PDB file of C-alpha atoms in Angstrom:
ATOM      1  CA  UNK Y   1     -27.171  15.878  26.461  1.00 50.00           C
ATOM      2  CA  UNK Y   2     -25.313  19.143  27.284  1.00 60.00           C
ATOM      3  CA  UNK Y   3     -26.888  21.803  24.045  1.00 60.00           C
ATOM      4  CA  UNK Y   4     -24.829  24.502  24.987  1.00 66.00           C
ATOM      5  CA  UNK Y   5     -21.697  22.622  23.379  1.00 75.00           C
ATOM      6  CA  UNK Y   6     -21.549  20.166  20.406  1.00 77.00           C
ATOM      7  CA  UNK Y   7     -20.085  16.556  21.621  1.00 83.00           C
ATOM      8  CA  UNK Y   8     -16.193  16.177  20.506  1.00 83.00           C
ATOM      9  CA  UNK Y   9     -16.439  13.739  18.183  1.00 88.00           C
ATOM     10  CA  UNK Y  10     -19.023  16.074  15.859  1.00 89.00           C
ATOM     11  CA  UNK Y  11     -17.159  19.290  16.103  1.00 88.00           C
ATOM     12  CA  UNK Y  12     -14.082  17.650  14.597  1.00 88.00           C
ATOM     13  CA  UNK Y  13     -16.234  16.819  11.844  1.00 93.00           C
ATOM     14  CA  UNK Y  14     -17.160  20.045  11.255  1.00 95.00           C
ATOM     15  CA  UNK Y  15     -13.579  21.046  11.962  1.00 96.00           C
ATOM     16  CA  UNK Y  16     -12.653  18.482   8.748  1.00 96.00           C
ATOM     17  CA  UNK Y  17      -8.449  18.644  10.196  1.00 97.00           C
ATOM     18  CA  UNK Y  18      -6.040  18.159   7.520  1.00 97.00           C
ATOM     19  CA  UNK Y  19      -3.450  15.053   8.480  1.00 97.00           C
ATOM     20  CA  UNK Y  20      -0.910  16.509   9.913  1.00 98.00           C
ATOM     21  CA  UNK Y  21      -3.064  19.817  10.675  1.00 98.00           C
ATOM     22  CA  UNK Y  22      -2.550  23.107  13.384  1.00 98.00           C
ATOM     23  CA  UNK Y  23      -5.763  23.553  15.216  1.00 98.00           C
ATOM     24  CA  UNK Y  24      -6.220  26.973  17.316  1.00 98.00           C
ATOM     25  CA  UNK Y  25      -8.222  26.394  19.511  1.00 98.00           C
ATOM     26  CA  UNK Y  26      -9.051  30.275  20.798  1.00 97.00           C
ATOM     27  CA  UNK Y  27     -10.075  31.454  23.713  1.00 97.00           C
ATOM     28  CA  UNK Y  28     -10.117  28.865  24.716  1.00 96.00           C
ATOM     29  CA  UNK Y  29     -11.288  28.350  28.579  1.00 95.00           C
ATOM     30  CA  UNK Y  30     -10.420  25.005  30.813  1.00 94.00           C
ATOM     31  CA  UNK Y  31      -9.262  23.850  27.569  1.00 95.00           C
ATOM     32  CA  UNK Y  32     -11.900  21.079  26.788  1.00 92.00           C
ATOM     33  CA  UNK Y  33     -12.102  21.224  23.119  1.00 94.00           C
ATOM     34  CA  UNK Y  34      -8.312  21.350  22.165  1.00 96.00           C
ATOM     35  CA  UNK Y  35      -7.475  18.779  24.723  1.00 96.00           C
ATOM     36  CA  UNK Y  36      -9.785  16.580  23.353  1.00 95.00           C
ATOM     37  CA  UNK Y  37      -8.463  17.295  19.587  1.00 95.00           C
ATOM     38  CA  UNK Y  38      -5.473  16.523  20.848  1.00 96.00           C
ATOM     39  CA  UNK Y  39      -6.320  13.233  22.508  1.00 96.00           C
ATOM     40  CA  UNK Y  40      -8.412  12.613  19.038  1.00 95.00           C
ATOM     41  CA  UNK Y  41      -5.239  13.487  16.585  1.00 95.00           C
ATOM     42  CA  UNK Y  42      -2.169  12.955  18.093  1.00 97.00           C
ATOM     43  CA  UNK Y  43      -1.271  14.078  13.838  1.00 98.00           C
ATOM     44  CA  UNK Y  44      -1.923  17.687  14.183  1.00 97.00           C
ATOM     45  CA  UNK Y  45      -0.841  19.729  16.820  1.00 97.00           C
ATOM     46  CA  UNK Y  46      -3.064  22.274  18.561  1.00 97.00           C
ATOM     47  CA  UNK Y  47      -2.494  25.222  19.937  1.00 97.00           C
ATOM     48  CA  UNK Y  48      -4.974  26.033  23.235  1.00 97.00           C
ATOM     49  CA  UNK Y  49      -5.026  29.786  23.211  1.00 97.00           C
ATOM     50  CA  UNK Y  50      -6.985  30.705  26.122  1.00 96.00           C
ATOM     51  CA  UNK Y  51      -5.735  34.707  28.520  1.00 94.00           C
ATOM     52  CA  UNK Y  52      -7.240  33.821  31.460  1.00 95.00           C
ATOM     53  CA  UNK Y  53      -4.236  33.065  33.931  1.00 94.00           C
ATOM     54  CA  UNK Y  54      -6.757  30.751  35.886  1.00 96.00           C
ATOM     55  CA  UNK Y  55      -8.245  29.088  32.578  1.00 96.00           C
ATOM     56  CA  UNK Y  56      -4.637  28.475  31.435  1.00 94.00           C
ATOM     57  CA  UNK Y  57      -2.886  26.436  34.224  1.00 95.00           C
ATOM     58  CA  UNK Y  58      -6.370  24.851  33.657  1.00 95.00           C
ATOM     59  CA  UNK Y  59      -5.563  23.344  30.591  1.00 95.00           C
ATOM     60  CA  UNK Y  60      -1.509  23.097  31.512  1.00 95.00           C
ATOM     61  CA  UNK Y  61      -2.563  21.089  34.229  1.00 95.00           C
ATOM     62  CA  UNK Y  62      -4.501  19.079  32.056  1.00 95.00           C
ATOM     63  CA  UNK Y  63      -1.907  18.519  29.493  1.00 93.00           C
ATOM     64  CA  UNK Y  64       1.143  17.783  31.791  1.00 94.00           C
ATOM     65  CA  UNK Y  65      -1.452  15.801  32.946  1.00 95.00           C
ATOM     66  CA  UNK Y  66      -2.181  14.250  30.370  1.00 94.00           C
ATOM     67  CA  UNK Y  67       1.205  13.771  28.564  1.00 95.00           C
ATOM     68  CA  UNK Y  68       0.487  15.271  24.854  1.00 96.00           C
ATOM     69  CA  UNK Y  69       3.607  15.882  22.883  1.00 95.00           C
ATOM     70  CA  UNK Y  70       0.616  17.565  20.171  1.00 97.00           C
ATOM     71  CA  UNK Y  71      -0.765  20.870  22.244  1.00 96.00           C
ATOM     72  CA  UNK Y  72       1.119  23.852  22.607  1.00 95.00           C
ATOM     73  CA  UNK Y  73      -0.732  25.935  25.821  1.00 94.00           C
ATOM     74  CA  UNK Y  74      -0.701  29.972  25.526  1.00 93.00           C
ATOM     75  CA  UNK Y  75      -1.370  33.306  25.931  1.00 93.00           C
ATOM     76  CA  UNK Y  76      -1.056  34.196  22.348  1.00 92.00           C
ATOM     77  CA  UNK Y  77      -1.784  32.151  18.857  1.00 91.00           C
ATOM     78  CA  UNK Y  78       2.167  31.744  18.167  1.00 79.00           C
ATOM     79  CA  UNK Y  79       4.179  30.463  15.760  1.00 88.00           C
ATOM     80  CA  UNK Y  80       3.107  29.712  12.350  1.00 94.00           C
ATOM     81  CA  UNK Y  81      -0.763  30.797  11.198  1.00 97.00           C
ATOM     82  CA  UNK Y  82      -3.327  27.846  11.237  1.00 98.00           C
ATOM     83  CA  UNK Y  83      -5.412  25.588   9.180  1.00 98.00           C
ATOM     84  CA  UNK Y  84      -7.964  25.293  11.291  1.00 98.00           C
ATOM     85  CA  UNK Y  85      -9.614  27.666  13.764  1.00 98.00           C
ATOM     86  CA  UNK Y  86     -11.781  27.350  17.253  1.00 98.00           C
ATOM     87  CA  UNK Y  87     -13.932  29.276  18.879  1.00 97.00           C
ATOM     88  CA  UNK Y  88     -17.507  28.158  20.549  1.00 95.00           C
ATOM     89  CA  UNK Y  89     -19.741  29.985  22.757  1.00 94.00           C
ATOM     90  CA  UNK Y  90     -16.922  33.335  22.889  1.00 96.00           C
ATOM     91  CA  UNK Y  91     -17.817  35.091  20.520  1.00 97.00           C
ATOM     92  CA  UNK Y  92     -19.804  37.690  22.285  1.00 95.00           C
ATOM     93  CA  UNK Y  93     -17.104  37.854  25.053  1.00 95.00           C
ATOM     94  CA  UNK Y  94     -14.081  38.628  21.941  1.00 97.00           C
ATOM     95  CA  UNK Y  95     -12.942  42.275  21.599  1.00 97.00           C
ATOM     96  CA  UNK Y  96     -12.938  43.402  18.266  1.00 98.00           C
ATOM     97  CA  UNK Y  97      -9.330  42.925  18.386  1.00 97.00           C
ATOM     98  CA  UNK Y  98      -9.050  39.639  19.045  1.00 97.00           C
ATOM     99  CA  UNK Y  99     -11.158  37.999  16.592  1.00 98.00           C
ATOM    100  CA  UNK Y 100      -9.168  40.605  13.867  1.00 97.00           C
ATOM    101  CA  UNK Y 101      -5.908  38.536  15.815  1.00 96.00           C
ATOM    102  CA  UNK Y 102      -8.242  34.522  15.139  1.00 97.00           C
ATOM    103  CA  UNK Y 103      -8.660  35.256  11.038  1.00 98.00           C
ATOM    104  CA  UNK Y 104      -5.107  36.408  10.844  1.00 97.00           C
ATOM    105  CA  UNK Y 105      -4.252  33.306  12.173  1.00 97.00           C
ATOM    106  CA  UNK Y 106      -5.602  30.834  10.197  1.00 98.00           C
ATOM    107  CA  UNK Y 107      -3.953  30.277   6.229  1.00 98.00           C
ATOM    108  CA  UNK Y 108      -5.504  31.961   3.582  1.00 96.00           C
ATOM    109  CA  UNK Y 109      -6.954  28.373   2.657  1.00 97.00           C
ATOM    110  CA  UNK Y 110      -8.241  27.637   6.347  1.00 98.00           C
ATOM    111  CA  UNK Y 111     -11.459  29.037   8.244  1.00 98.00           C
ATOM    112  CA  UNK Y 112     -12.401  29.127  11.388  1.00 98.00           C
ATOM    113  CA  UNK Y 113     -15.246  27.200  13.274  1.00 98.00           C
ATOM    114  CA  UNK Y 114     -17.530  29.551  15.465  1.00 98.00           C
ATOM    115  CA  UNK Y 115     -19.704  28.032  17.467  1.00 96.00           C
ATOM    116  CA  UNK Y 116     -22.520  30.266  19.263  1.00 95.00           C
ATOM    117  CA  UNK Y 117     -25.688  31.401  20.008  1.00 95.00           C
ATOM    118  CA  UNK Y 118     -28.466  31.093  17.148  1.00 95.00           C
ATOM    119  CA  UNK Y 119     -29.809  34.327  18.311  1.00 96.00           C
ATOM    120  CA  UNK Y 120     -27.052  36.274  18.127  1.00 96.00           C
ATOM    121  CA  UNK Y 121     -26.438  34.862  14.035  1.00 97.00           C
ATOM    122  CA  UNK Y 122     -27.248  37.682  12.697  1.00 97.00           C
ATOM    123  CA  UNK Y 123     -24.945  39.820  14.435  1.00 97.00           C
ATOM    124  CA  UNK Y 124     -22.326  38.096  14.498  1.00 98.00           C
ATOM    125  CA  UNK Y 125     -21.717  36.964  10.471  1.00 98.00           C
ATOM    126  CA  UNK Y 126     -22.146  41.173   9.963  1.00 98.00           C
ATOM    127  CA  UNK Y 127     -19.480  41.412  12.883  1.00 98.00           C
ATOM    128  CA  UNK Y 128     -17.394  39.361  11.556  1.00 98.00           C
ATOM    129  CA  UNK Y 129     -18.148  40.308   7.907  1.00 98.00           C
ATOM    130  CA  UNK Y 130     -16.778  44.394   9.398  1.00 98.00           C
ATOM    131  CA  UNK Y 131     -13.823  42.717  10.596  1.00 98.00           C
ATOM    132  CA  UNK Y 132     -12.403  40.974   7.848  1.00 98.00           C
ATOM    133  CA  UNK Y 133     -14.122  37.681   6.907  1.00 98.00           C
ATOM    134  CA  UNK Y 134     -15.100  37.565   3.272  1.00 94.00           C
ATOM    135  CA  UNK Y 135     -16.293  33.744   3.333  1.00 96.00           C
ATOM    136  CA  UNK Y 136     -19.096  31.801   5.750  1.00 98.00           C
ATOM    137  CA  UNK Y 137     -20.819  28.124   5.579  1.00 97.00           C
ATOM    138  CA  UNK Y 138     -23.392  27.861   7.259  1.00 96.00           C
ATOM    139  CA  UNK Y 139     -23.627  24.632   9.330  1.00 96.00           C
ATOM    140  CA  UNK Y 140     -26.670  22.096   9.777  1.00 91.00           C
ATOM    141  CA  UNK Y 141     -25.706  20.608  13.552  1.00 89.00           C
ATOM    142  CA  UNK Y 142     -29.079  19.434  14.382  1.00 90.00           C
ATOM    143  CA  UNK Y 143     -27.731  17.684  17.970  1.00 84.00           C
ATOM    144  CA  UNK Y 144     -27.625  21.923  18.699  1.00 86.00           C
ATOM    145  CA  UNK Y 145     -30.779  23.390  18.259  1.00 89.00           C
ATOM    146  CA  UNK Y 146     -29.960  26.855  20.222  1.00 91.00           C
ATOM    147  CA  UNK Y 147     -27.077  27.286  18.081  1.00 92.00           C
ATOM    148  CA  UNK Y 148     -24.658  28.075  14.894  1.00 95.00           C
ATOM    149  CA  UNK Y 149     -21.751  26.164  13.383  1.00 96.00           C
ATOM    150  CA  UNK Y 150     -20.634  28.817  11.000  1.00 97.00           C
ATOM    151  CA  UNK Y 151     -17.736  27.935   8.762  1.00 98.00           C
ATOM    152  CA  UNK Y 152     -16.011  31.574   8.045  1.00 98.00           C
ATOM    153  CA  UNK Y 153     -12.304  33.083   6.286  1.00 96.00           C
TER     154      UNK Y 153
END
């Protein structure tokens, strides 16, 4: 198992997406999670947001090939707020403005699931708190010993 990336079934469990929910996969890279979520949850709308044009091409090609009807790909979190946000292994790379955008793109009752490098946990929580995130729940994910999983709102 590659410990850099949480397995999709575990990620689905941690996200706890409501029936017919909406998920924003932010800074999605190749879309590994957004595509897997779209396949696993045809009832949910998955919005894959990626600003890198080359990565977006990869996601769009895979989305077309997979014929997903519940997947939207773009460079902004367009549309109504999501029930869940997802940011995996991107906290160090995201500018503050992107994290504020992510926070504002999730409904007040929802949360963003951050999965990232355990060595940066304290600084990550401090940064998220500074950027307006207020509620934090650290999750136990023993299959990812080098990462933290955090629900934040």
